[in-house]
Coordinates of C-alpha atoms and ligand atoms in Angstrom, one line a residue:
X18 CA 17.9 15.0 39.2
X19 CA 15.5 15.5 36.2
X20 CA 12.8 17.0 38.5
X21 CA 12.0 20.0 36.3
X22 CA 8.2 20.1 35.9
X23 CA 7.1 18.7 32.6
X24 CA 4.4 20.5 30.6
X25 CA 1.4 18.7 29.1
X26 CA 2.0 17.7 25.5
X27 CA -0.3 16.5 22.8
X28 CA 1.8 13.4 21.9
X29 CA -0.6 12.3 19.1
X30 CA -0.1 15.6 17.4
X31 CA 3.6 15.4 17.9
X32 CA 3.6 12.0 16.2
X33 CA 2.0 13.5 13.1
X34 CA 5.2 15.5 12.6
X35 CA 7.0 12.3 11.6
X36 CA 6.1 11.4 8.0
X37 CA 7.9 8.0 8.2
X38 CA 5.7 6.8 11.0
X39 CA 2.9 6.4 8.4
X40 CA 4.9 3.7 6.6
X41 CA 3.9 0.1 6.5
X42 CA 6.2 -2.9 6.8
X43 CA 5.1 -6.3 5.5
X44 CA 1.6 -4.9 5.2
X45 CA 1.4 -3.8 8.8
X46 CA 1.6 -0.3 10.3
X47 CA 5.2 0.4 11.2
X48 CA 6.0 0.3 14.9
X49 CA 9.4 1.8 15.3
X50 CA 11.1 0.6 18.5
X51 CA 14.7 1.2 17.4
X52 CA 15.2 4.8 18.3
X53 CA 18.3 4.0 20.4
X54 CA 19.9 3.0 17.1
X55 CA 18.7 6.1 15.3
X56 CA 15.6 8.2 15.9
X57 CA 13.2 9.2 13.2
X58 CA 13.1 12.8 11.8
X59 CA 10.3 15.3 12.0
X60 CA 9.2 17.3 9.0
X61 CA 10.9 20.4 10.6
X62 CA 14.3 18.9 10.3
X63 CA 13.7 17.6 6.7
X64 CA 12.5 21.1 5.8
X65 CA 15.6 22.8 7.5
X66 CA 17.9 20.7 5.4
X67 CA 16.0 21.5 2.2
X68 CA 15.9 25.2 3.1
X69 CA 19.7 25.2 3.7
X70 CA 20.4 23.6 0.3
X71 CA 17.9 25.8 -1.5
X72 CA 19.0 29.1 0.0
X73 CA 22.3 29.0 1.8
X74 CA 24.6 26.2 0.5
X75 CA 28.2 27.3 0.2
X76 CA 31.5 26.5 2.0
X77 CA 32.0 28.1 5.4
X78 CA 34.8 30.3 6.8
X79 CA 36.4 30.8 3.4
X80 CA 34.3 32.8 0.8
X81 CA 33.5 36.4 1.1
X82 CA 30.4 36.1 -1.0
X83 CA 26.8 36.3 0.2
X84 CA 26.0 32.6 0.3
X85 CA 29.3 31.8 2.1
X86 CA 28.4 34.4 4.7
X87 CA 24.9 32.9 5.1
X88 CA 26.3 29.4 5.4
X89 CA 29.0 30.5 7.9
X90 CA 26.5 32.4 10.0
X91 CA 24.1 29.4 10.0
X92 CA 26.9 27.0 10.9
X93 CA 28.2 29.1 13.8
X94 CA 24.7 29.8 15.0
X95 CA 24.2 26.0 15.2
X96 CA 27.3 25.7 17.3
X97 CA 25.8 28.4 19.7
X98 CA 22.6 26.4 19.8
X99 CA 24.3 23.2 20.7
X100 CA 26.3 25.1 23.4
X101 CA 23.1 26.4 25.0
X102 CA 21.5 22.9 24.7
X103 CA 24.2 21.3 26.8
X104 CA 24.7 24.3 29.1
X105 CA 28.3 25.0 27.9
X106 CA 29.8 28.3 29.0
X107 CA 30.7 29.2 25.4
X108 CA 30.2 28.1 21.8
X109 CA 34.0 27.6 21.6
X110 CA 33.6 24.6 23.8
X111 CA 31.6 22.8 21.1
X112 CA 33.4 20.8 18.3
X113 CA 31.3 19.4 15.5
X114 CA 32.1 15.8 14.8
X115 CA 30.4 12.9 12.9
X116 CA 28.9 11.7 16.2
X117 CA 29.7 10.1 19.6
X118 CA 32.2 7.7 18.1
X119 CA 34.2 10.4 16.5
X120 CA 34.0 12.6 19.5
X121 CA 35.5 9.9 21.7
X122 CA 38.2 9.1 19.2
X123 CA 39.1 12.8 19.0
X124 CA 39.7 12.9 22.8
X125 CA 41.6 9.6 22.7
X126 CA 43.9 10.9 20.0
X127 CA 44.3 14.6 20.8
X128 CA 44.2 14.6 24.6
X129 CA 45.3 11.0 25.1
X130 CA 48.3 11.3 22.7
X131 CA 49.6 14.2 24.7
X132 CA 48.7 13.4 28.3
X133 CA 48.6 9.6 28.5
X134 CA 51.8 7.7 29.3
X135 CA 52.9 4.2 30.3
X136 CA 51.4 3.2 33.6
X137 CA 48.6 5.8 33.5
X138 CA 45.1 4.4 34.1
X139 CA 41.9 5.0 32.1
X140 CA 38.8 4.0 34.0
X141 CA 35.7 2.7 32.1
X142 CA 32.7 0.6 33.1
X143 CA 31.6 -2.8 32.1
X144 CA 28.5 -1.4 30.4
X145 CA 30.4 0.8 27.8
X146 CA 29.4 0.7 24.2
X147 CA 32.3 -0.3 21.9
X148 CA 32.7 3.3 21.0
X149 CA 33.7 4.1 24.5
X150 CA 35.9 1.1 24.8
X151 CA 37.9 0.4 21.6
X152 CA 39.4 3.9 21.3
X153 CA 40.8 3.5 24.8
X154 CA 42.1 0.0 24.0
X155 CA 43.9 1.5 21.0
X156 CA 45.3 4.3 23.1
X157 CA 46.4 1.9 25.8
X158 CA 48.2 -0.2 23.1
X159 CA 50.0 2.9 21.8
X160 CA 51.0 4.3 25.2
X161 CA 51.3 1.4 27.6
X162 CA 48.4 2.8 29.7
X163 CA 46.1 0.4 31.6
X164 CA 42.4 0.1 31.5
X165 CA 40.3 -0.5 34.6
X166 CA 36.5 -1.1 34.8
X167 CA 33.8 -0.4 37.2
X168 CA 31.8 -3.7 37.5
X169 CA 28.1 -3.9 36.7
X170 CA 25.8 -5.5 39.3
X171 CA 23.1 -8.1 38.5
X172 CA 20.5 -5.4 38.6
X173 CA 22.3 -3.5 35.8
X174 CA 23.6 -0.6 37.9
X175 CA 27.3 0.2 38.5
X176 CA 28.9 -1.3 41.5
X177 CA 29.9 1.9 43.1
X178 CA 31.2 0.2 46.2
X179 CA 34.1 -0.9 44.0
X180 CA 34.7 2.6 42.7
X181 CA 36.8 4.0 45.6
X182 CA 39.4 1.3 45.2
X183 CA 39.6 2.2 41.5
X184 CA 40.2 5.9 42.1
X185 CA 43.9 5.8 42.4
X186 CA 46.5 8.6 41.7
X187 CA 47.4 6.9 38.4
X188 CA 43.9 7.6 37.2
X189 CA 43.9 10.1 34.4
X190 CA 40.4 9.8 32.9
X191 CA 37.1 8.3 33.8
X192 CA 35.0 7.8 30.7
X193 CA 31.5 6.4 31.2
X194 CA 28.1 6.3 29.6
X195 CA 25.2 8.4 30.9
X196 CA 22.6 5.9 29.8
X197 CA 23.4 2.3 28.9
X198 CA 22.1 1.4 25.4
X199 CA 21.5 -2.2 26.4
X200 CA 20.3 -2.0 30.1
X201 CA 18.7 1.5 30.2
X202 CA 20.6 2.2 33.4
X203 CA 21.0 6.0 34.1
X204 CA 24.3 6.6 35.8
X205 CA 24.8 9.3 38.4
X206 CA 27.0 11.5 36.3
X207 CA 27.6 14.4 38.7
X208 CA 28.6 12.0 41.5
X209 CA 31.0 10.1 39.3
X210 CA 32.6 13.3 38.0
X211 CA 33.0 14.6 41.5
X212 CA 34.7 11.4 42.6
X213 CA 37.1 11.3 39.6
X214 CA 38.0 15.0 40.0
X215 CA 38.8 14.4 43.7
X216 CA 41.8 12.3 42.5
X217 CA 42.7 14.7 39.7
X218 CA 41.3 12.7 36.8
X219 CA 39.3 14.2 33.9
X220 CA 35.8 12.9 33.0
X221 CA 34.2 12.0 29.7
X222 CA 30.4 11.3 29.5
X223 CA 29.0 9.3 26.6
X224 CA 25.7 11.0 26.2
X225 CA 24.7 9.1 23.0
X226 CA 21.5 7.7 24.7
X227 CA 20.7 10.7 26.9
X228 CA 21.3 13.9 24.9
X229 CA 17.9 13.7 23.1
X230 CA 16.0 12.4 26.1
X231 CA 16.7 14.5 29.2
X232 CA 18.0 17.9 30.3
X233 CA 21.8 18.1 30.3
X234 CA 23.9 20.9 31.8
X235 CA 27.6 20.1 31.5
X236 CA 28.5 22.8 34.1
X237 CA 26.1 21.3 36.6
X238 CA 27.2 17.7 35.8
X239 CA 30.8 18.9 36.2
X240 CA 32.2 16.8 33.3
X241 CA 35.2 17.7 31.2
X242 CA 34.0 16.2 28.0
X243 CA 30.5 15.1 26.7
X244 CA 30.0 13.3 23.5
X245 CA 26.8 12.8 21.6
X246 CA 25.2 12.1 18.1
X247 CA 22.6 14.2 16.3
X248 CA 20.9 11.2 14.6
X249 CA 19.7 9.8 17.9
X250 CA 17.9 13.1 18.7
X251 CA 15.9 13.8 15.6
X252 CA 18.9 15.2 13.7
X253 CA 20.6 14.0 10.6
X254 CA 23.2 11.2 10.5
X255 CA 26.9 12.1 10.2
X256 CA 26.7 15.0 12.7
X257 CA 27.3 15.1 16.5
X258 CA 29.3 17.1 18.9
X259 CA 32.0 17.0 21.5
X260 CA 31.8 19.4 24.4
X261 CA 35.1 20.0 26.0
X262 CA 35.8 22.4 28.9
X263 CA 37.7 25.4 27.5
X264 CA 40.8 24.9 29.6
X265 CA 41.0 21.3 28.6
X266 CA 40.5 21.9 24.9
X267 CA 43.1 24.7 24.9
X268 CA 45.7 22.2 26.2
X269 CA 45.1 19.7 23.4
X270 CA 46.9 19.6 20.0
X271 CA 44.9 19.0 16.8
X272 CA 44.2 15.5 15.7
X273 CA 43.3 15.9 12.0
X274 CA 45.4 18.2 9.8
X275 CA 44.0 20.1 6.8
X276 CA 42.2 23.2 5.7
X277 CA 40.2 25.5 8.0
X278 CA 42.1 24.6 11.2
X279 CA 45.2 26.7 10.6
X280 CA 46.3 30.3 11.1
X281 CA 49.3 30.0 8.9
X282 CA 51.2 27.3 7.0
X283 CA 54.8 27.1 5.7
X284 CA 56.2 24.1 3.9
X285 CA 57.7 22.9 7.2
X286 CA 55.3 24.0 9.9
X287 CA 51.8 25.3 10.7
X288 CA 50.3 27.5 13.4
X289 CA 46.9 26.2 14.4
X290 CA 43.7 28.1 15.3
X291 CA 42.2 27.9 18.8
X292 CA 39.5 25.5 19.7
X293 CA 37.0 24.6 18.3
X294 CA 38.3 25.3 14.8
X295 CA 41.6 23.6 15.5
X296 CA 39.7 20.3 15.7
X297 CA 37.6 20.7 12.6
X298 CA 39.9 20.1 9.7
X299 CA 38.4 20.2 6.2
X300 CA 34.9 21.2 5.0
X301 CA 32.6 20.3 7.9
X302 CA 29.2 18.8 7.7
X303 CA 27.5 22.2 7.4
X304 CA 24.0 20.9 6.5
X305 CA 24.3 18.4 9.4
X306 CA 25.1 21.1 11.9
X307 CA 22.1 23.1 10.7
X308 CA 19.9 20.0 10.9
X309 CA 21.2 19.4 14.4
X310 CA 20.3 22.9 15.5
X311 CA 16.8 22.4 14.0
X312 CA 16.5 19.2 15.9
X313 CA 17.4 21.0 19.1
X314 CA 14.8 23.7 18.4
X315 CA 12.2 21.0 17.8
X316 CA 13.1 19.0 21.0
X317 CA 13.2 22.2 23.1
X318 CA 9.8 23.2 21.8
X319 CA 8.4 20.0 23.3
X320 CA 10.6 20.2 26.3
X321 CA 13.1 17.6 27.6
X322 CA 11.4 17.1 31.0
X323 CA 8.2 16.1 29.2
X324 CA 10.1 13.9 26.8
X325 CA 12.0 12.2 29.6
X326 CA 8.8 11.6 31.6
X327 CA 7.0 10.3 28.5
X328 CA 9.8 8.0 27.4
X329 CA 10.6 6.5 30.8
X330 CA 6.9 5.9 31.4
X331 CA 6.8 3.9 28.1
X332 CA 10.0 1.9 29.2
X333 CA 8.5 1.1 32.6
X334 CA 5.2 0.1 31.0
X335 CA 7.0 -2.2 28.5
X336 CA 9.2 -3.7 31.2
X337 CA 6.2 -4.5 33.3
X338 CA 4.1 -6.0 30.5
X339 CA 7.0 -8.1 29.3
X340 CA 6.9 -10.0 32.5
X341 CA 3.6 -11.5 31.4
X342 CA 5.4 -13.7 28.9
X343 CA 6.8 -17.0 30.0
X344 CA 10.5 -17.6 29.9
X345 CA 11.1 -13.8 29.8
X346 CA 14.2 -12.2 31.4
X347 CA 14.2 -8.4 31.4
X348 CA 17.6 -6.8 31.9
X349 CA 18.4 -3.6 33.6
X350 CA 17.3 -1.7 36.7
X351 CA 13.8 -1.9 38.1
X352 CA 14.0 1.7 39.3
X353 CA 14.8 4.7 37.1
X354 CA 15.6 3.7 33.6
X355 CA 16.1 5.3 30.2
X356 CA 13.8 4.9 27.2
X357 CA 14.6 1.3 26.4
X358 CA 14.1 -2.2 27.6
X359 CA 16.4 -5.2 26.7
X360 CA 15.3 -8.7 27.3
X361 CA 16.0 -12.4 26.6
X362 CA 13.4 -15.1 26.0
X363 CA 14.1 -18.7 26.6
X364 CA 12.0 -19.8 23.6
X365 CA 13.7 -17.8 20.9
X366 CA 17.1 -16.3 19.9
X367 CA 17.1 -12.4 19.6
X368 CA 17.9 -12.6 15.9
X369 CA 15.0 -14.9 15.1
X370 CA 12.7 -12.9 17.3
X371 CA 13.6 -9.6 15.6
X372 CA 13.0 -11.2 12.2
X373 CA 9.7 -12.6 13.4
X374 CA 8.6 -9.2 14.8
X375 CA 9.5 -7.5 11.5
X376 CA 6.9 -9.7 9.7
X377 CA 4.3 -7.8 11.8
X378 CA 5.8 -4.4 11.1
X379 CA 7.5 -4.2 14.5
X380 CA 11.1 -2.9 14.4
X381 CA 13.1 -4.2 17.3
X382 CA 16.8 -4.7 17.5
X383 CA 18.4 -8.1 18.3
X384 CA 22.1 -8.7 19.0
X385 CA 24.9 -7.5 21.2
X386 CA 24.2 -3.8 20.5
X387 CA 28.0 -3.1 20.4
X388 CA 28.1 -4.2 24.0
X389 CA 29.9 -7.6 23.8
X390 CA 31.7 -7.4 27.2
X391 CA 28.4 -6.5 28.8
X392 CA 26.6 -9.4 27.1
X393 CA 29.3 -11.7 28.4
X394 CA 28.9 -10.3 31.9
X395 CA 25.2 -11.4 31.7
X396 CA 26.0 -14.7 30.1
X397 CA 24.1 -14.1 26.9
X398 CA 25.2 -13.7 23.3
X399 CA 22.7 -11.0 22.7
X400 CA 19.4 -9.5 23.7
X401 CA 16.3 -8.2 22.0
X402 CA 15.8 -4.5 22.6
X403 CA 12.8 -2.2 22.3
X404 CA 13.8 1.4 22.4
X405 CA 11.3 4.3 22.6
X406 CA 11.0 8.0 21.8
X407 CA 8.3 10.5 22.3
X408 CA 6.5 9.5 19.1
X409 CA 5.8 6.0 20.5
X410 CA 2.6 5.1 22.3
X411 CA 1.4 2.5 24.9
X412 CA -0.9 1.1 22.2
X413 CA 2.3 0.2 20.2
X414 CA 3.7 -1.6 23.3
X415 CA 0.5 -3.5 23.7
X416 CA 0.8 -4.6 20.1
X417 CA 4.4 -5.6 20.7
X418 CA 3.3 -7.8 23.6
X419 CA 0.7 -9.5 21.3
X420 CA 3.4 -10.2 18.7
X421 CA 5.8 -11.6 21.4
X422 CA 3.0 -13.9 22.7
X423 CA 2.6 -15.1 19.1
X424 CA 6.4 -15.6 18.8
X425 CA 6.4 -17.8 22.0
X426 CA 3.7 -20.0 20.5
X427 CA 5.5 -20.1 17.1
X428 CA 9.0 -20.9 18.4
X429 CA 7.9 -23.3 21.2
Ligands
C6P84 N1 24.4 2.8 19.8 C1 22.5 1.3 19.4 O1 22.6 1.1 20.6 P1 27.4 6.7 17.0 O2 27.3 5.4 16.2 O3 28.7 7.3 17.0 O4 26.3 7.6 16.6 O5 27.0 6.3 18.5 C2 27.8 5.3 19.1 C3 27.3 5.0 20.5 C4 28.0 5.4 21.6 N2 27.6 5.2 22.9 C5 26.4 4.6 23.1 C6 25.9 4.5 24.5 C7 25.6 4.2 22.0 O6 24.4 3.7 22.3 C8 26.0 4.4 20.7 C9 25.2 3.9 19.5 C10 23.5 2.3 18.8 O7 21.7 0.8 18.7 C11 24.3 1.6 17.7 S1 25.2 0.2 18.2

């Protein structure tokens, strides 16, 4: 996995593409280590949004005038770009959503509402973000379905030995994260999909933390659904996508009703379009989709293998240097890990540490990271997390270590 050769990239030049990284915070140069929450945006994406509003802005799929045709063409070209990016067989398999959360809710409502019944099982893992947990809890409450969980081992990896006993005939869907946003664990997606399919279940991959970081091909992974957010991969907020295998999408009823998603409407009844338009009621986030396609162009120009290599090297370097600090506990696997490192320090609560770090211009994230059950599993109320992207540097990590040493002295 992820063994495609990475090209050499001038990372310092790449960093110059991000105007916000020249900002200061509390009189210090900004060190932005919160890209798992949302990434920063390069000039190319900011320009693409401005270009759209200056030259193409109109509603899509409705008007017959020039601007509407331009906007529709740009919007549908963006869908094609997203399809290529995740290796989908067709652009019809890409539904634009507000992001990962909405993508998962779409599946829980449209697919779950039709196919999930009392006694059915939905399998999740203990490391799921609330976005891949709460929608299934709500579905289980509505239908009487049961939720089951693959446990997480002390090293932050999934306990796959327990998986075979969870793969029962009642299992209808296995929904799991590709990369944990708290632990950095990279799950073996293809293997998990194959095992779930062997008992006739569908699979949903939460790619919120992976889509901008490593090559993804849904056909090679063999997943039925894949959800991700544009804002974590250099794109604008409020846009993301759901990939759904054509056959699965065709079997699903709409979830939101409104304009754009119908073929015909009478006062009593409507006939709906096919996927993906059936799932995009109302005026979509046109600018967002165009911004997402621009983000994909930008990322592809650098190359995901190079990004993955760079980001994971930073994460390993940070994990290693953190161990220099006394009373430090780094969570997550020691082997392959995504672009983040979560840790707990005896001397200081994550919220206090994050506030302290901010005084030095360092943006960390402290708290439960929408992973309350996982925090409970590790016996902590929260962690401090440093998350990286390709614009970050080892020098910034060295500076973080200095600031953390200072924090230990201050709080002890
Ligand atoms: N995590 C963080 O870790 P949205 O908000 O829809 O763009 O993404 C939700 C989501 C779903 N799954 C995973 C694994 C995630 O990490 C996230 C978002 C952010 O800082 C916010 S809690």
